[in-house]
């Protein structure tokens, strides 16, 4: 581990230098395996948050109170510590700047992490592909990558927030759970045949994927990555 | 809806241990309903092992159980698996 940055009160980004890293594609994940002194092992998957960048990779981890792995990654790990990582893994939930658009990214909470890797890779490639991120968070304080998303907006990237539990004073954006109407307003329309990536807790992904298909998007263009409701 | 349901992506690491190719982009055809979906789009349920189900008809496609040294993979519902293989780039061949 090389450094750690707090993103929100419950979420941190942990960066690793992996000497043998052969590069990754935006949307891929790694499996992190921890082994206790008595041999007990716990393994979890974490999406890679960073764009491909040599041997450095960043994982953004939400601390789950009763988790077996996430509290270790966010609170215990110190620069110089070594952990067991396997990856990069997966090829299905991947978008690369060489692919055409338009692209619709739908993230719930820390489900934004693999989507951020896509957005960062898009920016690094100076791509102008029509890309929209609909990002659902509990409150303004819980919005992961808030400042960076604002900075990267424009040049074809539009970021739309919905804040489901509490909103800052004078908030004019969405203030409800994601629904069909919201997805239709953010677009692109089914006629534009966007590539769609949805990531978040299982109930969130289920609701979003169902609504997108209801709107007329082809099911095979809606790629999903579910967290489940436990984990960590 | 099962709140613990995941996607085929979630077992990509496990499958990668066993197979030499990336499996989530492979297309599997369900023996029950005939639908073809990428492995990454299958529905995944974890218990003592892993059960992968067809997103169209919910039938069991693949089951996976592992212990410390072995993996048992059952292809109960796979009619066909289509895997993209890398074609070596054209050029002089070594002899």
PDB file of C-alpha atoms in Angstrom:
ATOM      1  CA  UNK A   1       0.000   0.000   0.000  1.00  0.00           C
ATOM      2  CA  UNK A   2       1.317   3.444  -0.843  1.00  0.00           C
ATOM      3  CA  UNK A   3      -1.280   5.939   0.324  1.00  0.00           C
ATOM      4  CA  UNK A   4      -4.832   6.429   1.510  1.00  0.00           C
ATOM      5  CA  UNK A   5      -7.267   9.314   0.967  1.00  0.00           C
ATOM      6  CA  UNK A   6     -10.615   9.912   2.688  1.00  0.00           C
ATOM      7  CA  UNK A   7     -13.381  10.472   0.135  1.00  0.00           C
ATOM      8  CA  UNK A   8     -16.378  10.745   2.477  1.00  0.00           C
ATOM      9  CA  UNK A   9     -16.870   9.963   6.177  1.00  0.00           C
ATOM     10  CA  UNK A  10     -17.333   6.249   5.350  1.00  0.00           C
ATOM     11  CA  UNK A  11     -15.317   5.816   2.183  1.00  0.00           C
ATOM     12  CA  UNK A  12     -11.582   5.821   1.551  1.00  0.00           C
ATOM     13  CA  UNK A  13      -9.399   5.341  -1.480  1.00  0.00           C
ATOM     14  CA  UNK A  14      -6.438   3.054  -0.927  1.00  0.00           C
ATOM     15  CA  UNK A  15      -3.626   3.084  -3.486  1.00  0.00           C
ATOM     16  CA  UNK A  16      -1.286   0.177  -4.157  1.00  0.00           C
ATOM     17  CA  UNK A  17       1.865  -0.241  -6.141  1.00  0.00           C
ATOM     18  CA  UNK A  18       1.803  -3.701  -7.731  1.00  0.00           C
ATOM     19  CA  UNK A  19       5.193  -4.443  -9.245  1.00  0.00           C
ATOM     20  CA  UNK A  20       3.931  -7.150 -11.592  1.00  0.00           C
ATOM     21  CA  UNK A  21       0.768  -5.271 -12.637  1.00  0.00           C
ATOM     22  CA  UNK A  22       0.176  -5.741 -16.359  1.00  0.00           C
ATOM     23  CA  UNK A  23      -2.477  -3.019 -16.604  1.00  0.00           C
ATOM     24  CA  UNK A  24      -6.241  -3.185 -16.430  1.00  0.00           C
ATOM     25  CA  UNK A  25      -9.375  -2.137 -18.296  1.00  0.00           C
ATOM     26  CA  UNK A  26     -11.869   0.330 -16.769  1.00  0.00           C
ATOM     27  CA  UNK A  27     -14.571  -1.597 -14.887  1.00  0.00           C
ATOM     28  CA  UNK A  28     -12.422  -4.557 -13.877  1.00  0.00           C
ATOM     29  CA  UNK A  29     -11.990  -5.606 -10.259  1.00  0.00           C
ATOM     30  CA  UNK A  30      -9.484  -7.308  -7.993  1.00  0.00           C
ATOM     31  CA  UNK A  31      -9.992  -9.944  -5.339  1.00  0.00           C
ATOM     32  CA  UNK A  32      -8.406  -9.024  -2.011  1.00  0.00           C
ATOM     33  CA  UNK A  33      -7.539 -11.941   0.255  1.00  0.00           C
ATOM     34  CA  UNK A  34      -6.658 -11.545   3.906  1.00  0.00           C
ATOM     35  CA  UNK A  35      -5.200 -14.440   5.875  1.00  0.00           C
ATOM     36  CA  UNK A  36      -5.219 -14.434   9.680  1.00  0.00           C
ATOM     37  CA  UNK A  37      -2.403 -15.976  11.715  1.00  0.00           C
ATOM     38  CA  UNK A  38      -4.519 -19.078  12.320  1.00  0.00           C
ATOM     39  CA  UNK A  39      -4.987 -19.536   8.575  1.00  0.00           C
ATOM     40  CA  UNK A  40      -8.542 -18.190   8.400  1.00  0.00           C
ATOM     41  CA  UNK A  41      -9.082 -16.453   5.073  1.00  0.00           C
ATOM     42  CA  UNK A  42     -11.515 -13.794   3.980  1.00  0.00           C
ATOM     43  CA  UNK A  43     -11.819 -12.654   0.383  1.00  0.00           C
ATOM     44  CA  UNK A  44     -13.737  -9.783  -1.204  1.00  0.00           C
ATOM     45  CA  UNK A  45     -13.915  -8.213  -4.633  1.00  0.00           C
ATOM     46  CA  UNK A  46     -13.221  -4.498  -5.079  1.00  0.00           C
ATOM     47  CA  UNK A  47     -13.579  -2.491  -8.264  1.00  0.00           C
ATOM     48  CA  UNK A  48     -10.536  -0.624  -9.477  1.00  0.00           C
ATOM     49  CA  UNK A  49     -11.213   3.114  -9.262  1.00  0.00           C
ATOM     50  CA  UNK A  50      -8.234   4.431 -11.179  1.00  0.00           C
ATOM     51  CA  UNK A  51      -7.652   4.655 -14.906  1.00  0.00           C
ATOM     52  CA  UNK A  52      -4.820   2.448 -16.159  1.00  0.00           C
ATOM     53  CA  UNK A  53      -1.633   4.026 -14.781  1.00  0.00           C
ATOM     54  CA  UNK A  54       1.448   1.831 -14.825  1.00  0.00           C
ATOM     55  CA  UNK A  55       1.812  -0.292 -11.705  1.00  0.00           C
ATOM     56  CA  UNK A  56      -0.390   1.913  -9.508  1.00  0.00           C
ATOM     57  CA  UNK A  57      -3.974   0.938  -8.776  1.00  0.00           C
ATOM     58  CA  UNK A  58      -6.525   2.568  -6.509  1.00  0.00           C
ATOM     59  CA  UNK A  59      -9.401   0.847  -4.748  1.00  0.00           C
ATOM     60  CA  UNK A  60     -12.189   2.909  -3.216  1.00  0.00           C
ATOM     61  CA  UNK A  61     -13.605   1.071  -0.241  1.00  0.00           C
ATOM     62  CA  UNK A  62     -16.728   1.714   1.814  1.00  0.00           C
ATOM     63  CA  UNK A  63     -16.217   0.779   5.446  1.00  0.00           C
ATOM     64  CA  UNK A  64     -18.891  -1.667   6.577  1.00  0.00           C
ATOM     65  CA  UNK A  65     -19.146  -1.853  10.363  1.00  0.00           C
ATOM     66  CA  UNK A  66     -19.532  -5.618  10.512  1.00  0.00           C
ATOM     67  CA  UNK A  67     -17.304  -6.283   7.508  1.00  0.00           C
ATOM     68  CA  UNK A  68     -14.365  -8.664   7.632  1.00  0.00           C
ATOM     69  CA  UNK A  69     -12.181  -6.973   5.046  1.00  0.00           C
ATOM     70  CA  UNK A  70     -13.229  -3.338   4.547  1.00  0.00           C
ATOM     71  CA  UNK A  71     -12.400  -2.077   8.099  1.00  0.00           C
ATOM     72  CA  UNK A  72      -8.921  -3.545   7.695  1.00  0.00           C
ATOM     73  CA  UNK A  73      -8.394  -1.826   4.348  1.00  0.00           C
ATOM     74  CA  UNK A  74      -9.744   1.553   5.461  1.00  0.00           C
ATOM     75  CA  UNK A  75      -8.426   1.754   9.043  1.00  0.00           C
ATOM     76  CA  UNK A  76      -5.625  -0.720   9.721  1.00  0.00           C
ATOM     77  CA  UNK A  77      -3.526  -0.766   6.594  1.00  0.00           C
ATOM     78  CA  UNK A  78      -0.445   1.497   6.636  1.00  0.00           C
ATOM     79  CA  UNK A  79       1.850   2.679   3.840  1.00  0.00           C
ATOM     80  CA  UNK A  80       4.382  -0.069   3.190  1.00  0.00           C
ATOM     81  CA  UNK A  81       2.028  -2.881   4.274  1.00  0.00           C
ATOM     82  CA  UNK A  82       1.572  -5.687   1.764  1.00  0.00           C
ATOM     83  CA  UNK A  83      -1.641  -7.527   0.988  1.00  0.00           C
ATOM     84  CA  UNK A  84      -2.654 -10.308  -1.382  1.00  0.00           C
ATOM     85  CA  UNK A  85      -4.362  -9.031  -4.530  1.00  0.00           C
ATOM     86  CA  UNK A  86      -5.517 -11.059  -7.510  1.00  0.00           C
ATOM     87  CA  UNK A  87      -6.434  -9.415 -10.778  1.00  0.00           C
ATOM     88  CA  UNK A  88      -7.364  -7.711 -12.920  1.00  0.00           C
ATOM     89  CA  UNK A  89     -10.559  -9.753 -13.146  1.00  0.00           C
ATOM     90  CA  UNK A  90     -13.572  -9.600 -15.437  1.00  0.00           C
ATOM     91  CA  UNK A  91     -14.140  -8.503 -19.001  1.00  0.00           C
ATOM     92  CA  UNK A  92     -17.911  -8.148 -19.145  1.00  0.00           C
ATOM     93  CA  UNK A  93     -18.451  -4.951 -17.139  1.00  0.00           C
ATOM     94  CA  UNK A  94     -15.817  -2.985 -19.042  1.00  0.00           C
ATOM     95  CA  UNK A  95     -15.856   0.181 -21.112  1.00  0.00           C
ATOM     96  CA  UNK A  96     -12.844   1.593 -22.890  1.00  0.00           C
ATOM     97  CA  UNK A  97     -12.520   5.007 -24.557  1.00  0.00           C
ATOM     98  CA  UNK A  98     -11.998   3.269 -27.915  1.00  0.00           C
ATOM     99  CA  UNK A  99     -15.625   2.058 -27.756  1.00  0.00           C
ATOM    100  CA  UNK A 100     -18.242   4.374 -29.141  1.00  0.00           C
ATOM    101  CA  UNK A 101     -21.093   5.993 -27.267  1.00  0.00           C
ATOM    102  CA  UNK A 102     -23.340   7.300 -26.120  1.00  0.00           C
ATOM    103  CA  UNK A 103     -22.763   5.902 -22.641  1.00  0.00           C
ATOM    104  CA  UNK A 104     -25.085   5.951 -19.650  1.00  0.00           C
ATOM    105  CA  UNK A 105     -23.536   5.183 -16.276  1.00  0.00           C
ATOM    106  CA  UNK A 106     -25.840   4.598 -13.319  1.00  0.00           C
ATOM    107  CA  UNK A 107     -24.260   4.325  -9.884  1.00  0.00           C
ATOM    108  CA  UNK A 108     -25.618   3.865  -6.389  1.00  0.00           C
ATOM    109  CA  UNK A 109     -23.248   4.815  -3.545  1.00  0.00           C
ATOM    110  CA  UNK A 110     -19.903   3.075  -3.894  1.00  0.00           C
ATOM    111  CA  UNK A 111     -21.285   1.521  -7.088  1.00  0.00           C
ATOM    112  CA  UNK A 112     -19.785   4.588  -8.719  1.00  0.00           C
ATOM    113  CA  UNK A 113     -16.262   3.147  -8.351  1.00  0.00           C
ATOM    114  CA  UNK A 114     -15.956   1.103 -11.573  1.00  0.00           C
ATOM    115  CA  UNK A 115     -17.865   3.871 -13.395  1.00  0.00           C
ATOM    116  CA  UNK A 116     -15.262   6.363 -12.153  1.00  0.00           C
ATOM    117  CA  UNK A 117     -12.509   4.235 -13.694  1.00  0.00           C
ATOM    118  CA  UNK A 118     -14.369   4.587 -17.017  1.00  0.00           C
ATOM    119  CA  UNK A 119     -14.803   8.344 -16.559  1.00  0.00           C
ATOM    120  CA  UNK A 120     -11.131   8.784 -15.653  1.00  0.00           C
ATOM    121  CA  UNK A 121      -9.978   6.688 -18.608  1.00  0.00           C
ATOM    122  CA  UNK A 122     -12.277   8.730 -20.836  1.00  0.00           C
ATOM    123  CA  UNK A 123     -10.699  11.957 -19.548  1.00  0.00           C
ATOM    124  CA  UNK A 124      -7.165  10.569 -19.876  1.00  0.00           C
ATOM    125  CA  UNK A 125      -7.873   9.722 -23.512  1.00  0.00           C
ATOM    126  CA  UNK A 126      -9.370  13.214 -24.089  1.00  0.00           C
ATOM    127  CA  UNK A 127     -12.497  11.423 -25.344  1.00  0.00           C
ATOM    128  CA  UNK A 128     -15.587  13.520 -26.054  1.00  0.00           C
ATOM    129  CA  UNK A 129     -17.945  10.555 -26.127  1.00  0.00           C
ATOM    130  CA  UNK A 130     -21.424  11.542 -24.945  1.00  0.00           C
ATOM    131  CA  UNK A 131     -21.336  10.168 -21.400  1.00  0.00           C
ATOM    132  CA  UNK A 132     -23.901  10.689 -18.659  1.00  0.00           C
ATOM    133  CA  UNK A 133     -23.569   9.658 -15.060  1.00  0.00           C
ATOM    134  CA  UNK A 134     -26.672   9.377 -12.924  1.00  0.00           C
ATOM    135  CA  UNK A 135     -25.349   9.057  -9.396  1.00  0.00           C
ATOM    136  CA  UNK A 136     -27.501   8.258  -6.389  1.00  0.00           C
ATOM    137  CA  UNK A 137     -26.136   9.103  -2.927  1.00  0.00           C
ATOM    138  CA  UNK A 138     -27.729   9.477   0.484  1.00  0.00           C
ATOM    139  CA  UNK A 139     -26.600  13.059   1.059  1.00  0.00           C
ATOM    140  CA  UNK A 140     -24.220  15.670  -0.389  1.00  0.00           C
ATOM    141  CA  UNK A 141     -21.565  14.620   2.167  1.00  0.00           C
ATOM    142  CA  UNK A 142     -21.824  11.024   0.930  1.00  0.00           C
ATOM    143  CA  UNK A 143     -21.097  11.865  -2.713  1.00  0.00           C
ATOM    144  CA  UNK A 144     -17.876  10.027  -3.559  1.00  0.00           C
ATOM    145  CA  UNK A 145     -15.458  11.877  -5.921  1.00  0.00           C
ATOM    146  CA  UNK A 146     -17.693  14.973  -5.686  1.00  0.00           C
ATOM    147  CA  UNK A 147     -15.085  17.599  -6.595  1.00  0.00           C
ATOM    148  CA  UNK A 148     -13.381  15.531  -9.265  1.00  0.00           C
ATOM    149  CA  UNK A 149     -16.697  14.770 -10.964  1.00  0.00           C
ATOM    150  CA  UNK A 150     -17.452  18.478 -11.047  1.00  0.00           C
ATOM    151  CA  UNK A 151     -14.021  19.184 -12.524  1.00  0.00           C
ATOM    152  CA  UNK A 152     -14.365  16.526 -15.200  1.00  0.00           C
ATOM    153  CA  UNK A 153     -17.866  17.614 -16.237  1.00  0.00           C
ATOM    154  CA  UNK A 154     -18.247  19.189 -19.656  1.00  0.00           C
ATOM    155  CA  UNK A 155     -16.630  18.044 -22.901  1.00  0.00           C
ATOM    156  CA  UNK A 156     -19.490  15.599 -23.369  1.00  0.00           C
ATOM    157  CA  UNK A 157     -19.680  14.394 -19.762  1.00  0.00           C
ATOM    158  CA  UNK A 158     -22.805  15.258 -17.799  1.00  0.00           C
ATOM    159  CA  UNK A 159     -23.102  14.348 -14.122  1.00  0.00           C
ATOM    160  CA  UNK A 160     -26.544  14.272 -12.513  1.00  0.00           C
ATOM    161  CA  UNK A 161     -26.930  13.662  -8.787  1.00  0.00           C
ATOM    162  CA  UNK A 162     -29.888  12.429  -6.828  1.00  0.00           C
ATOM    163  CA  UNK A 163     -29.757  12.727  -3.036  1.00  0.00           C
ATOM    164  CA  UNK A 164     -32.131  10.268  -1.466  1.00  0.00           C
ATOM    165  CA  UNK A 165     -32.072  11.004   2.274  1.00  0.00           C
ATOM    166  CA  UNK A 166     -31.090  14.613   2.840  1.00  0.00           C
ATOM    167  CA  UNK A 167     -30.317  17.573   0.643  1.00  0.00           C
ATOM    168  CA  UNK A 168     -28.379  20.792   1.228  1.00  0.00           C
ATOM    169  CA  UNK A 169     -30.419  24.013   1.526  1.00  0.00           C
ATOM    170  CA  UNK A 170     -31.594  25.325  -1.846  1.00  0.00           C
ATOM    171  CA  UNK A 171     -30.897  21.975  -3.530  1.00  0.00           C
ATOM    172  CA  UNK A 172     -32.648  21.975  -6.893  1.00  0.00           C
ATOM    173  CA  UNK A 173     -31.550  18.545  -8.114  1.00  0.00           C
ATOM    174  CA  UNK A 174     -33.288  15.201  -7.742  1.00  0.00           C
ATOM    175  CA  UNK A 175     -34.158  14.240  -4.175  1.00  0.00           C
ATOM    176  CA  UNK A 176     -35.647  10.787  -4.531  1.00  0.00           C
ATOM    177  CA  UNK A 177     -34.746   7.230  -5.365  1.00  0.00           C
ATOM    178  CA  UNK A 178     -33.971   6.570  -8.971  1.00  0.00           C
ATOM    179  CA  UNK A 179     -37.000   5.859 -11.156  1.00  0.00           C
ATOM    180  CA  UNK A 180     -38.122   5.538 -14.756  1.00  0.00           C
ATOM    181  CA  UNK A 181     -38.933   9.227 -15.132  1.00  0.00           C
ATOM    182  CA  UNK A 182     -35.475  10.234 -13.910  1.00  0.00           C
ATOM    183  CA  UNK A 183     -33.744   7.798 -16.254  1.00  0.00           C
ATOM    184  CA  UNK A 184     -35.833   9.103 -19.174  1.00  0.00           C
ATOM    185  CA  UNK A 185     -34.890  12.715 -18.352  1.00  0.00           C
ATOM    186  CA  UNK A 186     -31.180  11.992 -18.028  1.00  0.00           C
ATOM    187  CA  UNK A 187     -31.237   9.923 -21.230  1.00  0.00           C
ATOM    188  CA  UNK A 188     -29.920   9.039 -23.776  1.00  0.00           C
ATOM    189  CA  UNK A 189     -33.122   7.629 -25.284  1.00  0.00           C
ATOM    190  CA  UNK A 190     -33.374   3.966 -26.288  1.00  0.00           C
ATOM    191  CA  UNK A 191     -33.325   5.120 -29.946  1.00  0.00           C
ATOM    192  CA  UNK A 192     -29.741   6.371 -29.424  1.00  0.00           C
ATOM    193  CA  UNK A 193     -28.780   2.865 -28.294  1.00  0.00           C
ATOM    194  CA  UNK A 194     -26.519   3.857 -25.401  1.00  0.00           C
ATOM    195  CA  UNK A 195     -24.161   1.403 -23.752  1.00  0.00           C
ATOM    196  CA  UNK A 196     -25.450   1.230 -20.193  1.00  0.00           C
ATOM    197  CA  UNK A 197     -23.548   0.253 -17.048  1.00  0.00           C
ATOM    198  CA  UNK A 198     -25.347  -0.039 -13.710  1.00  0.00           C
ATOM    199  CA  UNK A 199     -23.499  -0.710 -10.459  1.00  0.00           C
ATOM    200  CA  UNK A 200     -24.614  -0.636  -6.837  1.00  0.00           C
ATOM    201  CA  UNK A 201     -26.335  -2.665  -4.142  1.00  0.00           C
ATOM    202  CA  UNK A 202     -28.532  -5.441  -5.544  1.00  0.00           C
ATOM    203  CA  UNK A 203     -31.915  -3.726  -4.890  1.00  0.00           C
ATOM    204  CA  UNK A 204     -30.645  -0.517  -6.551  1.00  0.00           C
ATOM    205  CA  UNK A 205     -29.350  -2.362  -9.619  1.00  0.00           C
ATOM    206  CA  UNK A 206     -32.537  -4.397  -9.848  1.00  0.00           C
ATOM    207  CA  UNK A 207     -34.712  -1.260  -9.797  1.00  0.00           C
ATOM    208  CA  UNK A 208     -32.537   0.582 -12.324  1.00  0.00           C
ATOM    209  CA  UNK A 209     -32.219  -2.340 -14.748  1.00  0.00           C
ATOM    210  CA  UNK A 210     -35.964  -3.013 -14.643  1.00  0.00           C
ATOM    211  CA  UNK A 211     -36.776   0.657 -15.251  1.00  0.00           C
ATOM    212  CA  UNK A 212     -34.301   0.881 -18.153  1.00  0.00           C
ATOM    213  CA  UNK A 213     -35.820  -2.147 -19.878  1.00  0.00           C
ATOM    214  CA  UNK A 214     -39.318  -0.711 -19.255  1.00  0.00           C
ATOM    215  CA  UNK A 215     -38.184   2.476 -21.002  1.00  0.00           C
ATOM    216  CA  UNK A 216     -37.297   0.416 -24.051  1.00  0.00           C
ATOM    217  CA  UNK A 217     -33.561  -0.182 -23.696  1.00  0.00           C
ATOM    218  CA  UNK A 218     -32.481  -3.580 -24.987  1.00  0.00           C
ATOM    219  CA  UNK A 219     -31.702  -5.888 -22.042  1.00  0.00           C
ATOM    220  CA  UNK A 220     -28.342  -6.944 -23.502  1.00  0.00           C
ATOM    221  CA  UNK A 221     -27.180  -3.310 -23.627  1.00  0.00           C
ATOM    222  CA  UNK A 222     -27.778  -2.939 -19.880  1.00  0.00           C
ATOM    223  CA  UNK A 223     -24.742  -4.374 -18.097  1.00  0.00           C
ATOM    224  CA  UNK A 224     -25.037  -4.758 -14.367  1.00  0.00           C
ATOM    225  CA  UNK A 225     -22.733  -5.302 -11.436  1.00  0.00           C
ATOM    226  CA  UNK A 226     -24.463  -6.067  -8.159  1.00  0.00           C
ATOM    227  CA  UNK A 227     -22.819  -5.851  -4.740  1.00  0.00           C
ATOM    228  CA  UNK A 228     -25.387  -7.905  -2.880  1.00  0.00           C
ATOM    229  CA  UNK A 229     -26.515  -6.384   0.377  1.00  0.00           C
ATOM    230  CA  UNK A 230     -23.771  -7.777   2.547  1.00  0.00           C
ATOM    231  CA  UNK A 231     -20.076  -8.075   1.887  1.00  0.00           C
ATOM    232  CA  UNK A 232     -17.279  -5.870   2.957  1.00  0.00           C
TER     233      UNK A 232
ATOM    234  CA  UNK B   1     -36.060 -10.391  -5.450  1.00  0.00           C
ATOM    235  CA  UNK B   2     -33.151 -11.929  -3.584  1.00  0.00           C
ATOM    236  CA  UNK B   3     -31.051  -9.149  -2.081  1.00  0.00           C
ATOM    237  CA  UNK B   4     -28.007 -11.388  -2.159  1.00  0.00           C
ATOM    238  CA  UNK B   5     -28.183 -12.004  -5.879  1.00  0.00           C
ATOM    239  CA  UNK B   6     -25.017 -11.073  -7.784  1.00  0.00           C
ATOM    240  CA  UNK B   7     -23.838 -11.187 -11.401  1.00  0.00           C
ATOM    241  CA  UNK B   8     -21.564 -13.606 -13.198  1.00  0.00           C
ATOM    242  CA  UNK B   9     -18.845 -11.011 -12.751  1.00  0.00           C
ATOM    243  CA  UNK B  10     -18.754 -11.868  -9.062  1.00  0.00           C
ATOM    244  CA  UNK B  11     -17.308 -15.323  -9.732  1.00  0.00           C
ATOM    245  CA  UNK B  12     -14.915 -14.203 -12.469  1.00  0.00           C
ATOM    246  CA  UNK B  13     -11.950 -14.548 -10.101  1.00  0.00           C
ATOM    247  CA  UNK B  14     -12.904 -18.084  -9.136  1.00  0.00           C
ATOM    248  CA  UNK B  15     -13.377 -19.117 -12.764  1.00  0.00           C
ATOM    249  CA  UNK B  16     -10.108 -17.424 -13.713  1.00  0.00           C
ATOM    250  CA  UNK B  17      -8.316 -19.732 -11.272  1.00  0.00           C
ATOM    251  CA  UNK B  18      -9.518 -22.748 -13.223  1.00  0.00           C
ATOM    252  CA  UNK B  19      -9.777 -21.635 -16.848  1.00  0.00           C
ATOM    253  CA  UNK B  20      -7.040 -20.028 -18.869  1.00  0.00           C
ATOM    254  CA  UNK B  21      -9.429 -17.586 -20.544  1.00  0.00           C
ATOM    255  CA  UNK B  22     -11.528 -14.685 -19.301  1.00  0.00           C
ATOM    256  CA  UNK B  23     -14.937 -16.300 -18.864  1.00  0.00           C
ATOM    257  CA  UNK B  24     -17.365 -13.436 -18.184  1.00  0.00           C
ATOM    258  CA  UNK B  25     -17.453 -12.469 -21.863  1.00  0.00           C
ATOM    259  CA  UNK B  26     -18.022 -16.080 -22.992  1.00  0.00           C
ATOM    260  CA  UNK B  27     -21.590 -16.688 -24.211  1.00  0.00           C
ATOM    261  CA  UNK B  28     -23.519 -19.532 -22.633  1.00  0.00           C
ATOM    262  CA  UNK B  29     -26.703 -21.027 -24.059  1.00  0.00           C
ATOM    263  CA  UNK B  30     -29.257 -22.227 -21.516  1.00  0.00           C
ATOM    264  CA  UNK B  31     -30.289 -25.820 -22.016  1.00  0.00           C
ATOM    265  CA  UNK B  32     -33.761 -25.151 -20.670  1.00  0.00           C
ATOM    266  CA  UNK B  33     -34.915 -22.074 -22.609  1.00  0.00           C
ATOM    267  CA  UNK B  34     -32.271 -21.651 -25.292  1.00  0.00           C
ATOM    268  CA  UNK B  35     -31.408 -18.061 -24.341  1.00  0.00           C
ATOM    269  CA  UNK B  36     -27.797 -17.052 -24.874  1.00  0.00           C
ATOM    270  CA  UNK B  37     -26.178 -14.684 -22.386  1.00  0.00           C
ATOM    271  CA  UNK B  38     -22.635 -13.689 -21.447  1.00  0.00           C
ATOM    272  CA  UNK B  39     -21.472 -15.479 -18.293  1.00  0.00           C
ATOM    273  CA  UNK B  40     -21.138 -12.002 -16.728  1.00  0.00           C
ATOM    274  CA  UNK B  41     -24.898 -11.512 -17.087  1.00  0.00           C
ATOM    275  CA  UNK B  42     -25.899 -14.756 -15.338  1.00  0.00           C
ATOM    276  CA  UNK B  43     -27.516 -14.412 -11.926  1.00  0.00           C
ATOM    277  CA  UNK B  44     -25.271 -15.606  -9.109  1.00  0.00           C
ATOM    278  CA  UNK B  45     -26.349 -16.909  -5.708  1.00  0.00           C
ATOM    279  CA  UNK B  46     -23.819 -17.763  -3.047  1.00  0.00           C
ATOM    280  CA  UNK B  47     -24.340 -20.249  -0.292  1.00  0.00           C
ATOM    281  CA  UNK B  48     -22.099 -23.154   0.620  1.00  0.00           C
ATOM    282  CA  UNK B  49     -21.217 -22.994  -3.077  1.00  0.00           C
ATOM    283  CA  UNK B  50     -22.154 -20.845  -6.036  1.00  0.00           C
ATOM    284  CA  UNK B  51     -25.235 -21.336  -8.201  1.00  0.00           C
ATOM    285  CA  UNK B  52     -25.424 -19.506 -11.527  1.00  0.00           C
ATOM    286  CA  UNK B  53     -28.881 -19.169 -13.028  1.00  0.00           C
ATOM    287  CA  UNK B  54     -30.245 -18.132 -16.415  1.00  0.00           C
ATOM    288  CA  UNK B  55     -31.452 -14.493 -16.257  1.00  0.00           C
ATOM    289  CA  UNK B  56     -34.252 -15.367 -18.683  1.00  0.00           C
ATOM    290  CA  UNK B  57     -35.791 -18.549 -17.234  1.00  0.00           C
ATOM    291  CA  UNK B  58     -34.056 -18.868 -13.836  1.00  0.00           C
ATOM    292  CA  UNK B  59     -32.900 -22.447 -14.449  1.00  0.00           C
ATOM    293  CA  UNK B  60     -29.585 -23.571 -12.956  1.00  0.00           C
ATOM    294  CA  UNK B  61     -26.787 -23.216 -15.508  1.00  0.00           C
ATOM    295  CA  UNK B  62     -23.604 -23.811 -13.516  1.00  0.00           C
ATOM    296  CA  UNK B  63     -22.802 -24.844  -9.949  1.00  0.00           C
ATOM    297  CA  UNK B  64     -19.423 -24.351  -8.303  1.00  0.00           C
ATOM    298  CA  UNK B  65     -18.154 -25.756  -5.033  1.00  0.00           C
ATOM    299  CA  UNK B  66     -14.607 -25.436  -3.813  1.00  0.00           C
ATOM    300  CA  UNK B  67     -12.532 -26.520  -0.878  1.00  0.00           C
ATOM    301  CA  UNK B  68      -8.886 -25.766  -0.191  1.00  0.00           C
ATOM    302  CA  UNK B  69      -7.481 -27.938  -2.941  1.00  0.00           C
ATOM    303  CA  UNK B  70     -10.276 -28.770  -5.393  1.00  0.00           C
ATOM    304  CA  UNK B  71     -13.072 -27.151  -7.363  1.00  0.00           C
ATOM    305  CA  UNK B  72     -16.180 -29.000  -8.521  1.00  0.00           C
ATOM    306  CA  UNK B  73     -17.903 -27.309 -11.451  1.00  0.00           C
ATOM    307  CA  UNK B  74     -21.229 -28.666 -12.670  1.00  0.00           C
ATOM    308  CA  UNK B  75     -22.523 -27.594 -16.079  1.00  0.00           C
ATOM    309  CA  UNK B  76     -26.037 -28.895 -15.519  1.00  0.00           C
ATOM    310  CA  UNK B  77     -27.771 -26.340 -17.724  1.00  0.00           C
ATOM    311  CA  UNK B  78     -25.223 -25.406 -20.366  1.00  0.00           C
ATOM    312  CA  UNK B  79     -26.174 -26.383 -23.896  1.00  0.00           C
ATOM    313  CA  UNK B  80     -23.242 -24.541 -25.448  1.00  0.00           C
ATOM    314  CA  UNK B  81     -20.423 -22.274 -24.346  1.00  0.00           C
ATOM    315  CA  UNK B  82     -18.923 -19.989 -26.943  1.00  0.00           C
ATOM    316  CA  UNK B  83     -15.498 -18.664 -26.002  1.00  0.00           C
ATOM    317  CA  UNK B  84     -13.501 -16.099 -27.948  1.00  0.00           C
ATOM    318  CA  UNK B  85      -9.922 -17.252 -28.399  1.00  0.00           C
ATOM    319  CA  UNK B  86      -7.013 -15.012 -29.171  1.00  0.00           C
ATOM    320  CA  UNK B  87      -5.687 -15.356 -32.675  1.00  0.00           C
ATOM    321  CA  UNK B  88      -1.894 -15.079 -32.738  1.00  0.00           C
ATOM    322  CA  UNK B  89      -0.773 -12.002 -34.695  1.00  0.00           C
ATOM    323  CA  UNK B  90       0.454 -12.673 -38.212  1.00  0.00           C
ATOM    324  CA  UNK B  91       4.217 -12.683 -38.589  1.00  0.00           C
ATOM    325  CA  UNK B  92       7.229 -14.918 -38.932  1.00  0.00           C
ATOM    326  CA  UNK B  93       6.834 -18.214 -37.145  1.00  0.00           C
ATOM    327  CA  UNK B  94       9.507 -19.570 -34.903  1.00  0.00           C
ATOM    328  CA  UNK B  95      11.011 -22.898 -35.784  1.00  0.00           C
TER     329      UNK B  95
END
